[in-house]
XYZ file of C-alpha atoms in Angstrom:
526
model
C 62.891 -37.396 -22.359
C 61.037 -39.622 -24.790
C 58.588 -36.799 -25.498
C 61.448 -34.442 -26.404
C 62.941 -37.035 -28.767
C 59.604 -37.506 -30.510
C 59.277 -33.777 -31.066
C 62.830 -33.653 -32.456
C 62.076 -36.450 -34.925
C 58.898 -34.701 -36.060
C 60.729 -31.411 -36.540
C 63.513 -33.152 -38.492
C 61.084 -34.851 -40.834
C 59.155 -31.606 -41.467
C 62.388 -29.765 -42.292
C 63.544 -32.400 -44.766
C 60.457 -33.170 -46.820
C 57.863 -31.243 -48.814
C 55.270 -34.005 -48.800
C 52.438 -32.572 -46.629
C 50.474 -35.846 -46.602
C 53.502 -37.741 -45.365
C 54.025 -35.167 -42.610
C 50.398 -35.451 -41.443
C 50.466 -39.254 -41.303
C 53.791 -39.373 -39.507
C 52.676 -36.774 -36.943
C 49.495 -38.705 -36.217
C 51.388 -41.960 -35.728
C 53.866 -40.353 -33.386
C 51.027 -38.789 -31.328
C 49.268 -42.157 -30.984
C 52.540 -43.766 -29.981
C 53.058 -41.157 -27.280
C 49.506 -41.622 -25.908
C 49.954 -45.390 -25.771
C 53.204 -44.958 -23.895
C 51.560 -42.648 -21.328
C 48.520 -44.923 -20.812
C 50.846 -47.819 -19.978
C 51.580 -46.174 -16.629
C 47.895 -46.009 -15.555
C 46.114 -48.726 -13.505
C 44.343 -51.403 -15.510
C 40.891 -50.505 -14.120
C 41.093 -46.791 -15.020
C 37.902 -45.239 -16.476
C 38.033 -42.406 -18.993
C 35.171 -39.987 -19.623
C 35.241 -37.992 -22.833
C 33.264 -34.746 -23.218
C 30.336 -34.669 -25.593
C 30.090 -32.140 -28.406
C 27.528 -30.191 -26.379
C 29.938 -30.039 -23.437
C 32.664 -28.725 -25.703
C 30.453 -25.985 -27.125
C 28.571 -24.980 -23.925
C 30.555 -24.484 -20.702
C 29.491 -26.623 -17.762
C 26.901 -24.781 -15.651
C 28.719 -25.076 -12.350
C 32.292 -24.667 -13.570
C 34.683 -22.276 -11.885
C 34.640 -20.129 -15.023
C 30.846 -19.969 -14.853
C 30.872 -18.833 -11.224
C 33.586 -16.308 -11.970
C 31.519 -14.899 -14.841
C 28.387 -14.685 -12.707
C 30.252 -13.017 -9.872
C 31.903 -10.553 -12.249
C 28.453 -9.480 -13.437
C 27.443 -8.654 -9.880
C 30.664 -6.970 -8.832
C 31.036 -4.653 -11.779
C 30.245 -1.056 -10.935
C 27.235 -0.569 -13.160
C 23.595 0.355 -12.743
C 20.518 -0.690 -14.718
C 20.117 1.358 -17.858
C 18.324 4.661 -17.292
C 18.108 3.965 -13.573
C 16.179 6.625 -11.713
C 18.510 9.124 -10.031
C 16.627 11.722 -7.971
C 17.211 15.366 -8.775
C 19.399 17.293 -6.378
C 16.704 19.034 -4.366
C 17.624 21.291 -1.478
C 15.649 21.423 1.747
C 15.564 25.189 1.190
C 13.691 24.825 -2.085
C 10.116 26.029 -2.029
C 7.331 23.577 -2.788
C 7.002 25.148 -6.239
C 10.732 24.721 -6.933
C 10.612 21.094 -5.798
C 7.617 20.354 -8.009
C 9.281 22.125 -10.923
C 12.414 19.989 -10.590
C 10.289 16.862 -10.374
C 8.268 17.912 -13.437
C 11.471 18.347 -15.427
C 12.625 14.927 -14.271
C 9.361 13.315 -15.321
C 9.953 14.374 -18.927
C 12.805 11.851 -19.147
C 12.341 8.573 -20.975
C 12.455 5.536 -18.720
C 13.379 2.154 -20.105
C 13.791 -1.111 -18.289
C 17.174 -2.803 -18.340
C 16.951 -6.220 -20.019
C 20.654 -7.107 -19.945
C 22.012 -10.397 -18.606
C 23.020 -8.538 -15.465
C 19.492 -7.197 -14.895
C 17.875 -10.583 -15.514
C 20.224 -12.182 -13.013
C 19.157 -9.866 -10.188
C 15.572 -9.244 -11.340
C 12.811 -8.656 -8.817
C 9.631 -10.624 -9.530
C 7.024 -7.877 -9.259
C 3.545 -9.273 -10.050
C 0.728 -7.089 -11.378
C -2.959 -7.237 -10.571
C -5.855 -7.131 -13.027
C -5.624 -3.339 -13.203
C -1.953 -3.405 -14.157
C -0.696 -2.159 -10.790
C 2.367 -3.943 -9.433
C 3.039 -5.239 -5.928
C 5.705 -2.555 -5.483
C 3.627 0.427 -6.635
C 2.854 1.628 -3.094
C 6.552 1.882 -2.322
C 7.307 3.472 -5.675
C 4.800 6.224 -4.893
C 6.814 6.902 -1.748
C 10.011 7.138 -3.828
C 8.298 9.678 -6.069
C 7.381 11.789 -3.060
C 10.917 11.492 -1.668
C 12.240 13.195 -4.797
C 10.836 16.497 -3.601
C 9.713 16.124 0.025
C 11.515 15.595 3.322
C 10.015 12.612 5.152
C 11.530 9.944 7.366
C 10.817 6.551 5.801
C 11.378 3.225 7.555
C 12.070 -0.111 5.843
C 11.510 -3.139 8.085
C 13.939 -5.939 7.208
C 13.096 -9.243 8.939
C 15.380 -12.238 8.781
C 17.650 -14.686 10.558
C 21.332 -14.620 11.477
C 22.257 -13.497 7.946
C 21.240 -10.020 9.119
C 23.047 -10.062 12.437
C 25.138 -6.989 13.234
C 23.599 -5.240 10.243
C 24.809 -7.399 7.363
C 22.794 -6.653 4.216
C 20.354 -4.330 6.047
C 22.762 -1.485 6.714
C 24.236 -1.512 3.216
C 20.733 -1.530 1.773
C 19.893 1.449 3.959
C 23.065 3.198 2.840
C 22.108 2.709 -0.816
C 18.725 4.356 -0.245
C 20.300 7.140 1.806
C 22.805 7.948 -0.918
C 19.918 8.370 -3.347
C 17.236 9.927 -1.166
C 18.952 11.243 1.945
C 19.052 10.193 5.559
C 21.691 8.795 7.876
C 22.134 6.807 11.042
C 22.016 3.096 11.875
C 18.271 3.021 12.551
C 16.974 0.350 14.929
C 19.246 -0.811 17.728
C 18.276 -3.451 20.278
C 19.120 -3.110 23.952
C 20.775 -6.532 23.930
C 22.927 -7.964 21.190
C 20.848 -10.758 19.706
C 23.980 -12.786 18.987
C 27.552 -12.926 20.189
C 28.887 -14.660 17.097
C 30.393 -11.666 15.313
C 31.835 -8.398 16.631
C 29.642 -5.292 16.542
C 30.601 -3.120 13.598
C 28.194 -0.230 13.961
C 27.114 0.630 17.510
C 28.921 0.060 20.787
C 26.660 -0.485 23.779
C 27.000 -0.718 27.522
C 24.084 -1.381 29.853
C 22.965 -2.368 33.318
C 22.753 -6.095 33.998
C 19.046 -6.242 34.790
C 17.707 -6.010 31.247
C 15.772 -9.136 30.177
C 14.805 -9.908 26.592
C 11.526 -11.622 25.639
C 11.092 -12.906 22.112
C 9.082 -14.953 19.652
C 11.801 -17.609 19.433
C 13.038 -17.760 23.026
C 11.964 -16.676 26.507
C 8.323 -16.084 25.490
C 6.400 -13.273 27.141
C 3.123 -13.448 29.091
C 1.281 -12.197 26.015
C 2.068 -11.972 22.308
C 2.534 -8.184 22.528
C 6.089 -8.224 21.222
C 8.111 -5.378 19.788
C 8.348 -4.541 16.105
C 11.377 -6.815 15.717
C 9.821 -9.808 17.483
C 11.487 -8.973 20.812
C 11.154 -6.466 23.622
C 13.059 -5.659 26.813
C 12.226 -5.060 30.485
C 14.163 -4.190 33.641
C 11.656 -5.582 36.176
C 9.748 -8.891 36.482
C 6.599 -8.800 34.290
C 4.410 -10.689 36.802
C 5.080 -8.345 39.720
C 1.915 -6.460 40.659
C 1.734 -2.778 41.587
C -0.749 -1.140 43.951
C -1.561 2.053 42.063
C -3.465 3.438 45.085
C -0.203 3.779 46.977
C 2.601 6.258 46.362
C 4.853 5.013 43.576
C 8.469 4.185 44.315
C 10.419 5.361 41.272
C 13.650 4.044 42.764
C 12.483 0.446 43.033
C 13.940 -0.526 39.678
C 16.584 1.316 37.680
C 18.302 0.548 34.411
C 20.373 2.274 31.742
C 21.569 1.712 28.198
C 24.349 3.617 26.409
C 24.870 3.645 22.636
C 27.787 5.100 20.745
C 28.233 4.856 16.999
C 31.604 3.537 15.883
C 33.806 5.067 13.223
C 35.520 1.852 12.168
C 32.873 0.633 9.736
C 30.056 2.247 7.749
C 31.370 5.754 8.386
C 28.554 7.135 6.240
C 26.135 5.665 8.749
C 27.344 7.088 12.047
C 25.797 10.570 11.869
C 22.239 11.094 13.078
C 20.159 13.964 14.473
C 17.335 12.144 16.243
C 16.979 9.506 18.952
C 13.623 7.729 19.121
C 12.262 5.468 21.853
C 9.523 2.978 20.967
C 7.758 1.578 24.030
C 4.396 0.375 25.393
C 2.591 -1.571 28.113
C 3.480 1.010 30.758
C 1.232 0.175 33.713
C 2.719 2.932 35.866
C 4.705 6.104 35.064
C 8.398 5.686 34.322
C 11.060 8.366 34.706
C 13.445 8.694 31.740
C 16.642 10.739 31.603
C 18.257 11.249 28.200
C 21.904 12.294 28.010
C 23.393 13.120 24.582
C 27.123 13.866 24.606
C 27.741 16.994 26.702
C 24.274 18.406 26.204
C 22.111 19.114 29.287
C 20.125 16.137 30.522
C 16.510 15.846 29.434
C 13.927 14.575 31.896
C 10.793 12.880 30.553
C 7.947 11.039 32.272
C 6.640 8.033 30.325
C 2.920 8.047 31.024
C 0.921 4.849 31.512
C -0.271 3.354 28.240
C -1.504 0.036 26.877
C -0.580 0.912 23.288
C 2.799 1.507 21.651
C 4.130 5.049 21.701
C 7.201 6.750 20.299
C 9.244 9.648 21.674
C 11.724 11.676 19.603
C 14.726 13.607 20.934
C 16.386 15.991 18.496
C 20.069 16.838 18.470
C 22.624 18.235 16.035
C 23.692 15.929 13.238
C 26.844 13.994 14.008
C 28.437 11.056 15.779
C 26.936 10.751 19.264
C 27.078 8.948 22.568
C 23.581 8.526 24.005
C 22.554 7.266 27.445
C 18.968 6.501 28.426
C 18.361 5.980 32.159
C 15.066 4.527 33.400
C 13.597 4.350 36.908
C 10.146 3.045 37.848
C 8.264 0.811 40.220
C 7.561 -1.416 37.231
C 9.218 -1.467 33.816
C 7.361 -0.662 30.612
C 8.006 -2.788 27.529
C 10.877 -1.250 25.558
C 10.395 -2.233 21.917
C 13.439 -0.559 20.463
C 15.565 2.554 20.031
C 16.275 4.298 16.726
C 19.324 6.408 15.888
C 18.691 8.158 12.582
C 17.990 11.418 10.800
C 14.578 13.025 10.953
C 14.418 12.843 7.146
C 15.348 10.285 4.498
C 15.548 6.518 4.694
C 16.601 4.110 7.388
C 16.375 0.319 7.470
C 15.396 -1.488 10.653
C 17.445 -4.674 10.894
C 15.242 -7.222 12.677
C 17.336 -10.359 12.503
C 16.909 -13.170 15.021
C 19.471 -15.968 15.047
C 18.048 -19.415 14.263
C 14.714 -18.062 13.053
C 12.961 -19.674 10.106
C 10.251 -17.042 9.763
C 7.561 -19.276 11.217
C 6.943 -17.291 14.418
C 6.255 -13.833 13.023
C 2.562 -14.535 12.684
C 2.150 -15.132 16.436
C 2.792 -11.427 17.126
C -0.261 -9.402 18.145
C -1.279 -7.777 14.835
C -2.796 -4.728 16.528
C 0.347 -3.974 18.535
C 2.555 -4.652 15.506
C 0.425 -2.428 13.255
C 0.742 0.544 15.583
C 4.531 0.148 15.748
C 4.864 -0.109 11.967
C 2.798 3.036 11.534
C 4.577 4.954 14.305
C 7.874 4.282 12.517
C 6.340 5.201 9.117
C 7.144 1.826 7.583
C 6.613 1.772 3.814
C 8.446 -1.407 2.812
C 8.583 -4.778 4.582
C 11.288 -7.273 3.566
C 11.242 -10.884 4.745
C 14.380 -12.996 4.237
C 14.297 -16.599 5.477
C 15.059 -20.200 4.578
C 18.545 -21.125 5.741
C 17.355 -22.502 9.069
C 14.709 -24.568 7.299
C 16.815 -26.163 4.551
C 19.229 -27.687 7.057
C 16.343 -29.789 8.448
C 15.083 -31.023 5.068
C 15.909 -34.597 4.020
C 14.610 -37.021 1.428
C 11.934 -38.412 3.726
C 10.480 -35.067 4.848
C 11.477 -32.390 2.314
C 8.140 -32.137 0.504
C 6.164 -32.143 3.744
C 8.303 -29.372 5.263
C 8.149 -27.333 2.058
C 4.356 -27.503 1.960
C 4.076 -26.558 5.630
C 6.445 -23.619 5.226
C 4.637 -22.445 2.093
C 1.443 -22.111 4.113
C 3.248 -20.404 7.004
C 4.973 -17.928 4.703
C 1.714 -17.238 2.886
C -0.111 -16.548 6.156
C 2.718 -14.286 7.332
C 2.776 -12.323 4.074
C -0.994 -11.910 4.170
C -0.783 -10.706 7.768
C 1.565 -7.895 6.763
C -0.588 -7.050 3.733
C -3.648 -6.792 5.944
C -2.182 -4.702 8.743
C -0.155 -2.409 6.457
C -2.036 -2.153 3.136
C -0.319 1.121 2.205
C 3.137 -0.546 2.151
C 4.835 -2.973 -0.236
C 6.373 -6.346 0.635
C 9.402 -8.195 -0.743
C 9.985 -11.849 0.093
C 13.618 -12.916 -0.380
C 14.129 -16.621 -1.038
C 16.615 -18.996 0.512
C 20.306 -18.574 -0.310
C 22.741 -21.241 -1.448
C 24.404 -23.006 1.476
C 26.584 -26.081 1.731
C 27.658 -28.888 4.034
C 30.223 -31.654 3.782
C 29.324 -34.741 1.789
C 32.068 -37.396 1.552
C 34.629 -34.820 2.654
C 33.614 -32.181 0.096
C 31.323 -29.174 0.502
C 28.155 -29.482 -1.554
C 24.961 -27.439 -1.658
C 22.079 -28.744 0.430
C 20.018 -31.093 -1.666
C 16.592 -29.577 -1.082
C 17.275 -25.871 -1.531
C 15.246 -25.770 -4.741
C 12.347 -27.571 -3.044
C 12.033 -24.868 -0.403
C 12.707 -22.121 -2.946
C 9.793 -23.312 -5.077
C 7.530 -23.272 -2.013
C 8.630 -19.726 -1.182
C 7.898 -18.558 -4.715
C 4.431 -20.113 -4.556
C 3.727 -18.386 -1.236
C 4.744 -14.999 -2.675
C 2.686 -15.590 -5.806
C -0.389 -16.587 -3.776
C -0.017 -13.492 -1.594
C 0.597 -11.197 -4.540
C 3.876 -9.775 -3.209
C 7.255 -9.187 -4.830
C 9.850 -11.974 -4.733
C 13.626 -11.806 -5.044
C 15.566 -14.974 -5.885
C 18.759 -14.737 -3.816
C 19.746 -18.268 -4.854
C 19.746 -17.219 -8.512
C 21.521 -13.963 -7.751
C 24.368 -15.882 -6.078
C 24.839 -18.310 -8.973
C 22.662 -21.257 -7.844
C 24.129 -24.623 -6.727
C 27.700 -24.512 -5.494
C 27.924 -20.721 -5.541
C 28.423 -20.463 -1.775
C 31.534 -22.659 -2.122
C 32.899 -20.345 -4.779
C 32.014 -17.284 -2.687
C 33.997 -18.697 0.222
C 36.939 -20.414 -1.486
C 37.572 -18.499 -4.708
C 36.081 -15.011 -4.460
C 38.396 -12.294 -3.182
C 37.547 -10.565 -1.017
C 35.761 -13.661 0.231
C 31.996 -13.272 0.229
C 31.031 -16.032 2.676
C 32.324 -17.226 6.017
C 33.931 -20.614 6.524
C 30.682 -22.218 7.718
C 29.491 -22.095 4.076
C 26.193 -20.615 5.246
C 26.666 -17.013 6.359
C 27.721 -14.156 4.135
C 30.764 -12.076 4.948
C 30.484 -8.308 5.225
C 31.556 -7.969 1.600
C 29.051 -10.617 0.587
C 26.284 -8.818 2.433
C 27.203 -5.567 0.723
C 27.111 -7.210 -2.702
C 23.662 -8.648 -1.966
C 22.328 -5.319 -0.681
C 23.588 -3.433 -3.725
C 22.111 -6.033 -6.082
C 18.735 -5.888 -4.343
C 18.736 -2.100 -4.471
C 19.504 -2.118 -8.187
C 16.738 -4.666 -8.767
C 14.259 -2.419 -6.933
C 15.383 0.648 -8.864
C 15.074 -1.202 -12.167
C 11.457 -1.994 -11.323
C 11.022 1.649 -10.318
C 12.163 2.633 -13.813
C 9.493 0.328 -15.249
C 6.914 1.934 -12.946
C 7.846 5.438 -14.124
C 7.684 4.353 -17.748
C 4.322 2.642 -17.186
C 2.945 5.713 -15.451
C 4.161 7.991 -18.204
C 2.525 5.840 -20.877
C -0.791 5.938 -19.016
C -0.722 9.723 -19.061
C -0.789 9.829 -22.878
């Protein structure tokens, strides 16, 4: 009421005098009087903090407006300038026609996007002394995919952020939309987590399947599957007398997969089923049933090395059942549901994994599996399960230890698959409650710095997911303010929409570097 009266007095004075100086003085006095009256209601020990000039001119880094701006940059439907878009090349085109289309495409001018958006999602792609980048091997594959029909596999390793296909499947979809391909790719016999509902493939199976993995239920040897796990339907220690007649009915097992139409509808069609297996000490009978097609009988021959079998079918949404019977189970490394051409991403996420156990896998067995699946890009994404164990007294020690582990793991992949490229994705922002309020973990940047050093030492590409999200506090904004929400309520795991945003940003970062590669290559030709 008092405030209204003060405004009325001010208005009355301004209407009845032409002295501008008098008006200014009177208005100032009335404003000060009002402030004094309001302050009289505050406690005596109240503390007031006034913004500095710099704070007035430059918005606070972690303000809601700042997060909203950063998120808007990521969510806008834009692509890096002059991003490479493959020519529409038909499978019916002759080799000459394909090369002609590619030659026309190569006359384009390629420039690298240097906008704020591109810098935010940029892929660190180091170059060697000869000027070749860490991603050049993969970029050569992309060039070939513009006019050839190959099946290319991307191996995406990570923790529970990847469970049920988050990030991986949307990344695969982005490549498929550009270069062809379809299908969910790798599917495990067992769900590796029961936390979230399956959004891509429904499965039913016999109860005698047992999983062995690098993080739990270790196997007799380190001959694990490509994803760090493998499956068996008989005890591994049970011996078999190969001089006697084999009893194929001693152990039986089955697994049924059916793609769902509820999510990722672009992903459900495939025209090939592949079985990756090994360590078959005795023959194993396999029956493959695809929809209403006639059953296919196959005998898995004894082998000590990984092998892969392909079963072709018409492209579409399928229900597939694989039935096994043997006196002793082989190691089943994985099953792939995808097209015989184009891209597919193998999602190798293990809940609770920090990335420290990958290097215990037998490199010879792993190499053969990576080559059998035609793997041309390896992506490692870890850190969340490490940060939660870092505190003031041990943060530096853990960071140094993990730097060495990550470096050794990256070098292992470089050694066993020199023709491929590697991307190491750094730790994301994540939060926990401090004094009743969610705050980012204190030592995220400590681990992130160690991860960057490991990638730099190994000479591989690095993608800063923490920066892409918006740095400290971004996970809180992603969960509480962003709509649709981009993170779950544990303030650690991304939602499906969050995973899609990350996958699309990573794809655009890769394609921006591909544009730089094309430009660099073109300049060398002059």
